[in-house]
Short mmCIF file of C-alpha atoms and ligand atoms in Angstrom, two decimals:
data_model
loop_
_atom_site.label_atom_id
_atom_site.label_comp_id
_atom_site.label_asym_id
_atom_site.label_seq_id
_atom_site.Cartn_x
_atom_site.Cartn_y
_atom_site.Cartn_z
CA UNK A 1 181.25 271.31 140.73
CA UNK A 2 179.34 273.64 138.44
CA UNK A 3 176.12 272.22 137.54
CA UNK A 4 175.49 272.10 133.77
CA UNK A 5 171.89 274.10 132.99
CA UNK A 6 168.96 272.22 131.34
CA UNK A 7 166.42 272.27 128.68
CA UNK A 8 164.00 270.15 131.40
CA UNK A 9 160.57 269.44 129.78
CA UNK A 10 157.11 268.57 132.00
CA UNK A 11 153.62 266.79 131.05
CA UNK A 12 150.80 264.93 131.84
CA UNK A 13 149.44 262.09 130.44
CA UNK A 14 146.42 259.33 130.88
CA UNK A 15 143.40 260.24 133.25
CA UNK A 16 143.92 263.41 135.21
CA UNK A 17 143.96 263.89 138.85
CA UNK A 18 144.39 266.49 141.65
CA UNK A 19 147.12 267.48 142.74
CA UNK A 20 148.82 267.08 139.20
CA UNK A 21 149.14 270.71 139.37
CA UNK A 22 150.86 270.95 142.57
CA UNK A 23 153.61 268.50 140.83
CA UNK A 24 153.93 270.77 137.74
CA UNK A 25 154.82 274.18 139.63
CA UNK A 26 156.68 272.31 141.98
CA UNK A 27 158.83 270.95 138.46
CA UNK A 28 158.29 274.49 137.30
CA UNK A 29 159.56 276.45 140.09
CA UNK A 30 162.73 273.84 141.45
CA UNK A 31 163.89 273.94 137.54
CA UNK A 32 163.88 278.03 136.97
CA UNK A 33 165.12 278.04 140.95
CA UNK A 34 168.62 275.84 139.65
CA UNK A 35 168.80 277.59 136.86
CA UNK A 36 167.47 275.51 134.27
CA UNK A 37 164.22 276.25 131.46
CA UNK A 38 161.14 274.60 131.85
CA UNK A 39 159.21 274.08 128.81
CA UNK A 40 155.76 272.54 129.47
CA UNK A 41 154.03 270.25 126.60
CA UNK A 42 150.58 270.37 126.76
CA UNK A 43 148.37 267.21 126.50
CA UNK A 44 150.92 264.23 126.99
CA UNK A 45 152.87 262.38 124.84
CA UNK A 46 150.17 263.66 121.98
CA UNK A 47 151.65 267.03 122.34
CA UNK A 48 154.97 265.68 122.34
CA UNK A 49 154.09 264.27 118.34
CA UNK A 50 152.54 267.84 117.78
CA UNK A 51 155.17 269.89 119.14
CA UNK A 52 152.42 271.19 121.42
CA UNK A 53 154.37 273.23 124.45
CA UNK A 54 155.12 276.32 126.30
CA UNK A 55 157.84 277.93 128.15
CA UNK A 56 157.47 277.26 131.20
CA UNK A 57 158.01 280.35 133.96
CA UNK A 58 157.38 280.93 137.28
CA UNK A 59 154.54 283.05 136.79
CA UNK A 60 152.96 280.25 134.53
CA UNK A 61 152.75 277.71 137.38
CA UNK A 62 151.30 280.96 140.11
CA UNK A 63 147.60 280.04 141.34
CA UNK A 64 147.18 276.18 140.28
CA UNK A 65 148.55 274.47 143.39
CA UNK A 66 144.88 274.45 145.21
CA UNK A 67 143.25 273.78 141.53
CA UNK A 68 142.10 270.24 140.11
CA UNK A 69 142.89 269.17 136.77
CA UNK A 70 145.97 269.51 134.95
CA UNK A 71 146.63 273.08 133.27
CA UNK A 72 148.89 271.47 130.71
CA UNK A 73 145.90 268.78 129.55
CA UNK A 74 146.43 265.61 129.43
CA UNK A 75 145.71 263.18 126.56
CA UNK A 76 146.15 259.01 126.07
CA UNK A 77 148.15 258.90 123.04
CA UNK A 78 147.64 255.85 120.55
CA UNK A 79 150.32 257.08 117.84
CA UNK A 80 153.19 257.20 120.92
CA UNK A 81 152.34 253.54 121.55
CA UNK A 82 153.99 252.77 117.53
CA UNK A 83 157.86 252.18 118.04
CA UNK A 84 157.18 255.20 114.75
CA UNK A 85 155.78 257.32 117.17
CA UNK A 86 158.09 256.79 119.96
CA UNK A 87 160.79 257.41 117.37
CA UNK A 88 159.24 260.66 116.41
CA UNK A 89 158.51 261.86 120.20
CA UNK A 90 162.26 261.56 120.24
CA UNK A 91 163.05 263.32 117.43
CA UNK A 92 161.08 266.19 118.52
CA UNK A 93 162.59 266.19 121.89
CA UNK A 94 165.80 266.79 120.09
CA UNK A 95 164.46 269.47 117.86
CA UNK A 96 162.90 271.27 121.25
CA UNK A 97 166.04 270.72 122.92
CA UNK A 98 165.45 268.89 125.45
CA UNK A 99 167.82 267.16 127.86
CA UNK A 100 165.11 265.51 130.10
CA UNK A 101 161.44 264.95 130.56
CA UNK A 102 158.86 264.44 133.53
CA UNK A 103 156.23 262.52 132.95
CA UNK A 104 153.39 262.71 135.46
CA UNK A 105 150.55 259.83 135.03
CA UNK A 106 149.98 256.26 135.51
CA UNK A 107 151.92 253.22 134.76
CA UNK A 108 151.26 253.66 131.47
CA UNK A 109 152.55 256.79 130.86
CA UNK A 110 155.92 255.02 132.80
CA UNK A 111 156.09 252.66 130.14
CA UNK A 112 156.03 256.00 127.54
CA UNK A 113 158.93 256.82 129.54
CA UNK A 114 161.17 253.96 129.70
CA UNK A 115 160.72 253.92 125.83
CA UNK A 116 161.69 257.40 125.51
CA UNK A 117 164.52 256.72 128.43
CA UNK A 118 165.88 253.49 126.62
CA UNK A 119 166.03 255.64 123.15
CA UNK A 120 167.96 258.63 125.09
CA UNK A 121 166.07 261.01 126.57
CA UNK A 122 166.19 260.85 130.06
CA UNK A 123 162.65 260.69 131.64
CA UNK A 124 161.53 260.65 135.69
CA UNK A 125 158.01 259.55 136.12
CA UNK A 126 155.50 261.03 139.09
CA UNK A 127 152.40 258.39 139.94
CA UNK A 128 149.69 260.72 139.26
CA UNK A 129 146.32 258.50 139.13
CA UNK A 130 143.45 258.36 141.65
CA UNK A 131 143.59 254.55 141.17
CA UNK A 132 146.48 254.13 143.80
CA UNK A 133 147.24 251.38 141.31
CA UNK A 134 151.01 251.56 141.27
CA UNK A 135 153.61 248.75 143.04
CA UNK A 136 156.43 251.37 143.26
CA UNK A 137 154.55 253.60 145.47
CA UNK A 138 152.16 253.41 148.26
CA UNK A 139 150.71 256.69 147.32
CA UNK A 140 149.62 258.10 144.07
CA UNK A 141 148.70 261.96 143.47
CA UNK A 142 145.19 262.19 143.08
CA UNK A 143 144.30 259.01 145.52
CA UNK A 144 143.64 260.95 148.49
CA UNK A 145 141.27 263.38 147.15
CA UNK A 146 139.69 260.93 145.29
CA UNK A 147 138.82 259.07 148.54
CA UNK A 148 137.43 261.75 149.89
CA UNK A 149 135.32 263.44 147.10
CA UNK A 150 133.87 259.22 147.13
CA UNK A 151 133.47 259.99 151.15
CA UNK A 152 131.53 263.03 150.95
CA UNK A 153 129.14 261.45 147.72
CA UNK A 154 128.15 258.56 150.36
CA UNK A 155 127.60 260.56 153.46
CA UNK A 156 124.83 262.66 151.63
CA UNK A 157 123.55 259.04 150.22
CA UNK A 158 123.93 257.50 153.70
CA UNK A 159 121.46 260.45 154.93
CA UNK A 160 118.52 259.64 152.19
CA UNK A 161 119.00 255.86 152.25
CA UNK A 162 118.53 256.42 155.79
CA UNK A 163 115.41 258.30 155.71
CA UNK A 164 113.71 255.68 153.37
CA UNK A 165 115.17 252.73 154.90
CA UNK A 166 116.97 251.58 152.15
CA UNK A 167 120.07 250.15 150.44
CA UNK A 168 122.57 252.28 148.63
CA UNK A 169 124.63 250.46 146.10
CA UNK A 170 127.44 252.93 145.10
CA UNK A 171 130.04 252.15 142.00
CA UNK A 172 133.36 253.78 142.24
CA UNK A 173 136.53 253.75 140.01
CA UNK A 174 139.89 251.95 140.42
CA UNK A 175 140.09 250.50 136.86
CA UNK A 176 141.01 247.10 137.64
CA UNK A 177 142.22 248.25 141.45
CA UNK A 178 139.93 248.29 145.01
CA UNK A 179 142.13 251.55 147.00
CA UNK A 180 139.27 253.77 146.71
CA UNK A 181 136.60 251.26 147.67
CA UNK A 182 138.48 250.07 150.14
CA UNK A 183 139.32 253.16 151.79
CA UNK A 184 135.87 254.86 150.80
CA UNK A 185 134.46 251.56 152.18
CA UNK A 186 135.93 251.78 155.77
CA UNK A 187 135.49 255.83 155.93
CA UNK A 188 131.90 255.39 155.54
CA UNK A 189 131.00 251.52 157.27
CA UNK A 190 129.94 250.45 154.18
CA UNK A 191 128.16 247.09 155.00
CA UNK A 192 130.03 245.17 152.30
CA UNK A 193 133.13 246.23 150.02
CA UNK A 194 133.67 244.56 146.70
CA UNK A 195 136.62 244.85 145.33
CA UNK A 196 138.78 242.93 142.29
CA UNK A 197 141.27 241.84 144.26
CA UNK A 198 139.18 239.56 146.49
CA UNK A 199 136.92 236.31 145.15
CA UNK A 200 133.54 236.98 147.19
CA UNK A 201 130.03 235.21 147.19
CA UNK A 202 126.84 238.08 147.04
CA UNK A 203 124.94 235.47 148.67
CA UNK A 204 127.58 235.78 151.64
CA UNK A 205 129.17 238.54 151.99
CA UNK A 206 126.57 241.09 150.93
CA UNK A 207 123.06 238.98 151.43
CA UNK A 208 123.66 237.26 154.50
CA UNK A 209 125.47 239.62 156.31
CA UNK A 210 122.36 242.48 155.88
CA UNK A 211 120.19 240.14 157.05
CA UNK A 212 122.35 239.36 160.19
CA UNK A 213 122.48 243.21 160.60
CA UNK A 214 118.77 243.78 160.08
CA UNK A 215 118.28 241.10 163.21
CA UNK A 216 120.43 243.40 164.91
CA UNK A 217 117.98 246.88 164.46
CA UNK A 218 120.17 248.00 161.29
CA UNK A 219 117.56 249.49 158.42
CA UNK A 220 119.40 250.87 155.99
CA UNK A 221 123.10 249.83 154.12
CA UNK A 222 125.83 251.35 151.78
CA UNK A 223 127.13 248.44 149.59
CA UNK A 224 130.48 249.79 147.50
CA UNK A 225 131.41 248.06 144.31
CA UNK A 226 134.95 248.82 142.79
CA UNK A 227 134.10 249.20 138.74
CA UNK A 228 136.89 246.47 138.49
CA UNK A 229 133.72 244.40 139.80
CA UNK A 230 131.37 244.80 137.12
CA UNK A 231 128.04 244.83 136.84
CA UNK A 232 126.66 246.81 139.44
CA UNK A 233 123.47 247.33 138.56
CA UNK A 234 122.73 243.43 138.59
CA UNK A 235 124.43 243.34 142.03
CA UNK A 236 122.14 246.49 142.77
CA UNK A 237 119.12 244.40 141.78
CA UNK A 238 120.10 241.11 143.51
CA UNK A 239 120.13 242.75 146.83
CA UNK A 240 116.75 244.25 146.59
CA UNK A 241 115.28 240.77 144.89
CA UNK A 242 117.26 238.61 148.11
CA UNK A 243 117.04 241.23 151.10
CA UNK A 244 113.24 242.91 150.01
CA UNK A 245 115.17 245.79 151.24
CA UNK A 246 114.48 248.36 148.11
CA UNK A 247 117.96 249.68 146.63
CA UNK A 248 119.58 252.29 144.36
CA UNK A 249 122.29 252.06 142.20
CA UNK A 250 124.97 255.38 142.43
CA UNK A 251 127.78 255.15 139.85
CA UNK A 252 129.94 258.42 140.72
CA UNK A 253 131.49 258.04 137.82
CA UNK A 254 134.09 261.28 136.86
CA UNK A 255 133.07 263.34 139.70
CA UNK A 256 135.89 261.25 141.33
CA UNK A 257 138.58 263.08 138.89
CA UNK A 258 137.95 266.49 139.79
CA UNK A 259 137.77 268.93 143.15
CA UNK A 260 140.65 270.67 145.02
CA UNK A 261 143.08 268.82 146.34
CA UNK A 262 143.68 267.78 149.78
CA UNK A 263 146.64 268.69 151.19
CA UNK A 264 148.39 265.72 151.57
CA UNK A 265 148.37 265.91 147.52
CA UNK A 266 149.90 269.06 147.33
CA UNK A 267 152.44 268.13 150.30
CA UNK A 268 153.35 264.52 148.13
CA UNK A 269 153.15 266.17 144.38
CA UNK A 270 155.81 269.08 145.56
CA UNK A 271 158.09 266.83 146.99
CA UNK A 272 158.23 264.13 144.26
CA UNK A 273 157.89 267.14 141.56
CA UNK A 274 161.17 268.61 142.77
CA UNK A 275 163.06 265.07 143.35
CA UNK A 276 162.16 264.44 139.89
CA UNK A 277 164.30 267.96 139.26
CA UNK A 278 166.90 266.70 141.81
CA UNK A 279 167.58 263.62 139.65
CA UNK A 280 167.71 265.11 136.19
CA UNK A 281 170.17 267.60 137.38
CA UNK A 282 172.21 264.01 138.96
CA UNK A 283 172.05 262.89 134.91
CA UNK A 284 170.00 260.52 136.23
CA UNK A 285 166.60 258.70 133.65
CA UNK A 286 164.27 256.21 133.64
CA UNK A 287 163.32 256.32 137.12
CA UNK A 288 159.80 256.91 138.65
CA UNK A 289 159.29 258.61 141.98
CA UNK A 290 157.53 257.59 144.59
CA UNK A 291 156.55 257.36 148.24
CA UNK A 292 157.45 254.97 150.54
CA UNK A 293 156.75 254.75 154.80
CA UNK A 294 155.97 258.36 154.09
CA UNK A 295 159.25 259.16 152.33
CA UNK A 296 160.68 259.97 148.91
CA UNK A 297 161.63 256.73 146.96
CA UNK A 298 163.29 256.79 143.36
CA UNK A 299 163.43 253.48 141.37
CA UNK A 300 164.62 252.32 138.41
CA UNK A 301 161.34 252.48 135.65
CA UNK A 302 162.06 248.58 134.77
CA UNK A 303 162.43 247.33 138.23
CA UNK A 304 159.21 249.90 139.27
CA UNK A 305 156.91 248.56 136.27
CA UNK A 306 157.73 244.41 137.32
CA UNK A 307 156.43 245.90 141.09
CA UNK A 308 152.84 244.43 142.28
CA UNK A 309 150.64 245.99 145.04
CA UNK A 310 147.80 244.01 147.00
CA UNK A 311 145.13 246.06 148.74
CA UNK A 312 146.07 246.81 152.53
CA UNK A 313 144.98 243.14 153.97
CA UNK A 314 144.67 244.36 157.11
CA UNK A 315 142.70 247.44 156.28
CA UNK A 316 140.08 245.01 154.74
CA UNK A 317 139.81 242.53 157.76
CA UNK A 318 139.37 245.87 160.05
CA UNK A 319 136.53 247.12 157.20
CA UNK A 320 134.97 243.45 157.23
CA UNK A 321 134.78 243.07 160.97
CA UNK A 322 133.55 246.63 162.09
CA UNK A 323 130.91 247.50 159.44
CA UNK A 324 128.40 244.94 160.93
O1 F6P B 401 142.73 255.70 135.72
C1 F6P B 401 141.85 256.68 136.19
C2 F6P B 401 140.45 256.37 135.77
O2 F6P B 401 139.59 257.39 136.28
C3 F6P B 401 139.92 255.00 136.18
O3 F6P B 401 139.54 254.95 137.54
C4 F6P B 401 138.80 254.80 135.22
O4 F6P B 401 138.56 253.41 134.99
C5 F6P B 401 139.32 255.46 133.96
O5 F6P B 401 140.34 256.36 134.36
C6 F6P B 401 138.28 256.22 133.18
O6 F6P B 401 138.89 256.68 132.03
P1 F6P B 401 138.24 257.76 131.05
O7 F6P B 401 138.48 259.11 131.65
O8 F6P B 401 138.97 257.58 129.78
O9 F6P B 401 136.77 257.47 130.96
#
């Protein structure tokens, strides 16, 4: 059966992260390869209302795959969240021809997609935030690096707050999720690991437990607040008020959005960037890709945007136990 070619659109939208690139060429690349046009639009669902894009070849997409960032933008869009500016997205997908979009961002940008999906234009969305924040997926692109970019911050605090014998508080992102803490957390035996998803007592499980550690000959701590938290600067100064033990607050703030990607990014982003190809060309919309037991998943946007995630339990016993 011949396959019918495609006017296949690509963007990013809500916070960037790395490996976003890798999922564009790979988009870019498995289109032109079947035959089909690529046009990129540049800065999300804005550039969708502005009519902001770019054909798409496979020269374009040459010498990003090991870059941060996104090289189409990436933009939140207030004016797509009106049912008015849904209904003009669609109109201009019409007017650029397009048969399908891929939409690579958050849960957020899923919703953007189902609207556009449900009003007919067939959209796939990629999880691209370093939040991990997504039920349908147990990875997100930009999660991994993330981690580790948090990793390498705390190992060059771990070696100051160990010369002066004292307490690093450090503040990551998540928005309302605990992945990164978590997994920064238990990479570097942070002493305590707050995180939204869990009710905790300072008093307990930050307080009391340094000064069962200090008993023990430990001197100096790495504390790791998810922003979801709040307020770490109070936490920072509770500690030093409770423990005596004097303390510095590190919020690492946007450095956590940017850097090469790791190469499980680039493996992850390819392979859901050219599924999300794969399913257009089935006729197939309003689905989001993902990964699941380390293999390509494709659900259903609705049934993918009702899906919760918890943090890894079992992960945060392990962290809780070991960092004493
Ligand atoms: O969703 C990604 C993220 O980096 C969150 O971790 C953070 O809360 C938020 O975006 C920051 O958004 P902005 O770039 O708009 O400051």
């Amino acid at each position: 059966m011949e396959i019918q070619k495609k006017v296949i659109g690509v963007l990013t939208s809500g916070g960037d992260a790395p490996g976003m690139n890798a999922a564009i060429r790979a988009v870019v690349r498995a289109g032109i390869e079947k035959g089909h046009r690529v046009i990129g639009v540049r800065r999300g669902y804005q550039g969708l209302l502005n009519k902001d894009v770019e054909e798409m070849s496979l020269r374009s997409v040459s010498d990003i795959i090991q870059r941060g960032g996104t090289m189409l933008y990436t933009a939140r869009s207030p004016e797509f969240r009106t049912e008015a500016g849904v209904d003009k997205a669609v109109a201009n997908c019409h007017e650029l021809g397009l048969d399908g979009l891929v939409v690579i961002g958050g849960d957020g940008s899923f919703r953007g997609a189902r609207d556009l999906s449900n009003k007919g234009i067939p959209c796939i969305g990629i999880p691209g935030t370093i939040d991990n924040d997504i039920g349908s997926t147990e990875y997100t692109i930009g999660f991994d690096t993330a981690v580790n970019t948090v990793v390498e911050s705390i190992d060059r605090l771990r070696d100051t707050s160990q010369s002066h014998d004292r307490c690093s508080v450090v503040e990551v992102m998540g928005r309302r999720a605990g992945h990164i803490a978590l997994h920064a957390g238990i990479s570097c035996g942070a002493v305590s690991i707050l995180i939204p998803e869990r009710e905790f007592n300072i008093d307990v499980d930050v307080i009391d437990r340094m000064r069962a550690t200090l008993k023990t000959g430990k001197q100096h701590f790495i504390v790791i607040v998810a922003e979801g938290v709040g307020d770490s600067k109070r936490i920072c100064e509770y500690i030093e008020e409770k423990t005596g033990i004097e303390s510095r607050l590190t919020v690492l703030g946007h450095v956590q959005r940017g850097g090469t990607p790791t190469a499980l990014e680039r493996v992850h982003a390819s392979v859901m960037g050219y599924r999300a190809v794969e399913l257009l060309e089935q006729g197939k919309g309003n689905r989001v890709v993902g990964i699941q037991n380390n293999r390509t998943v494709d659900y259903d946007i609705n049934e993918a945007l009702e899906m919760t995630k918890d943090i890894d339990q079992y992960l945060y016993k392990v962290a809780y136990e070991i960092s004493i």
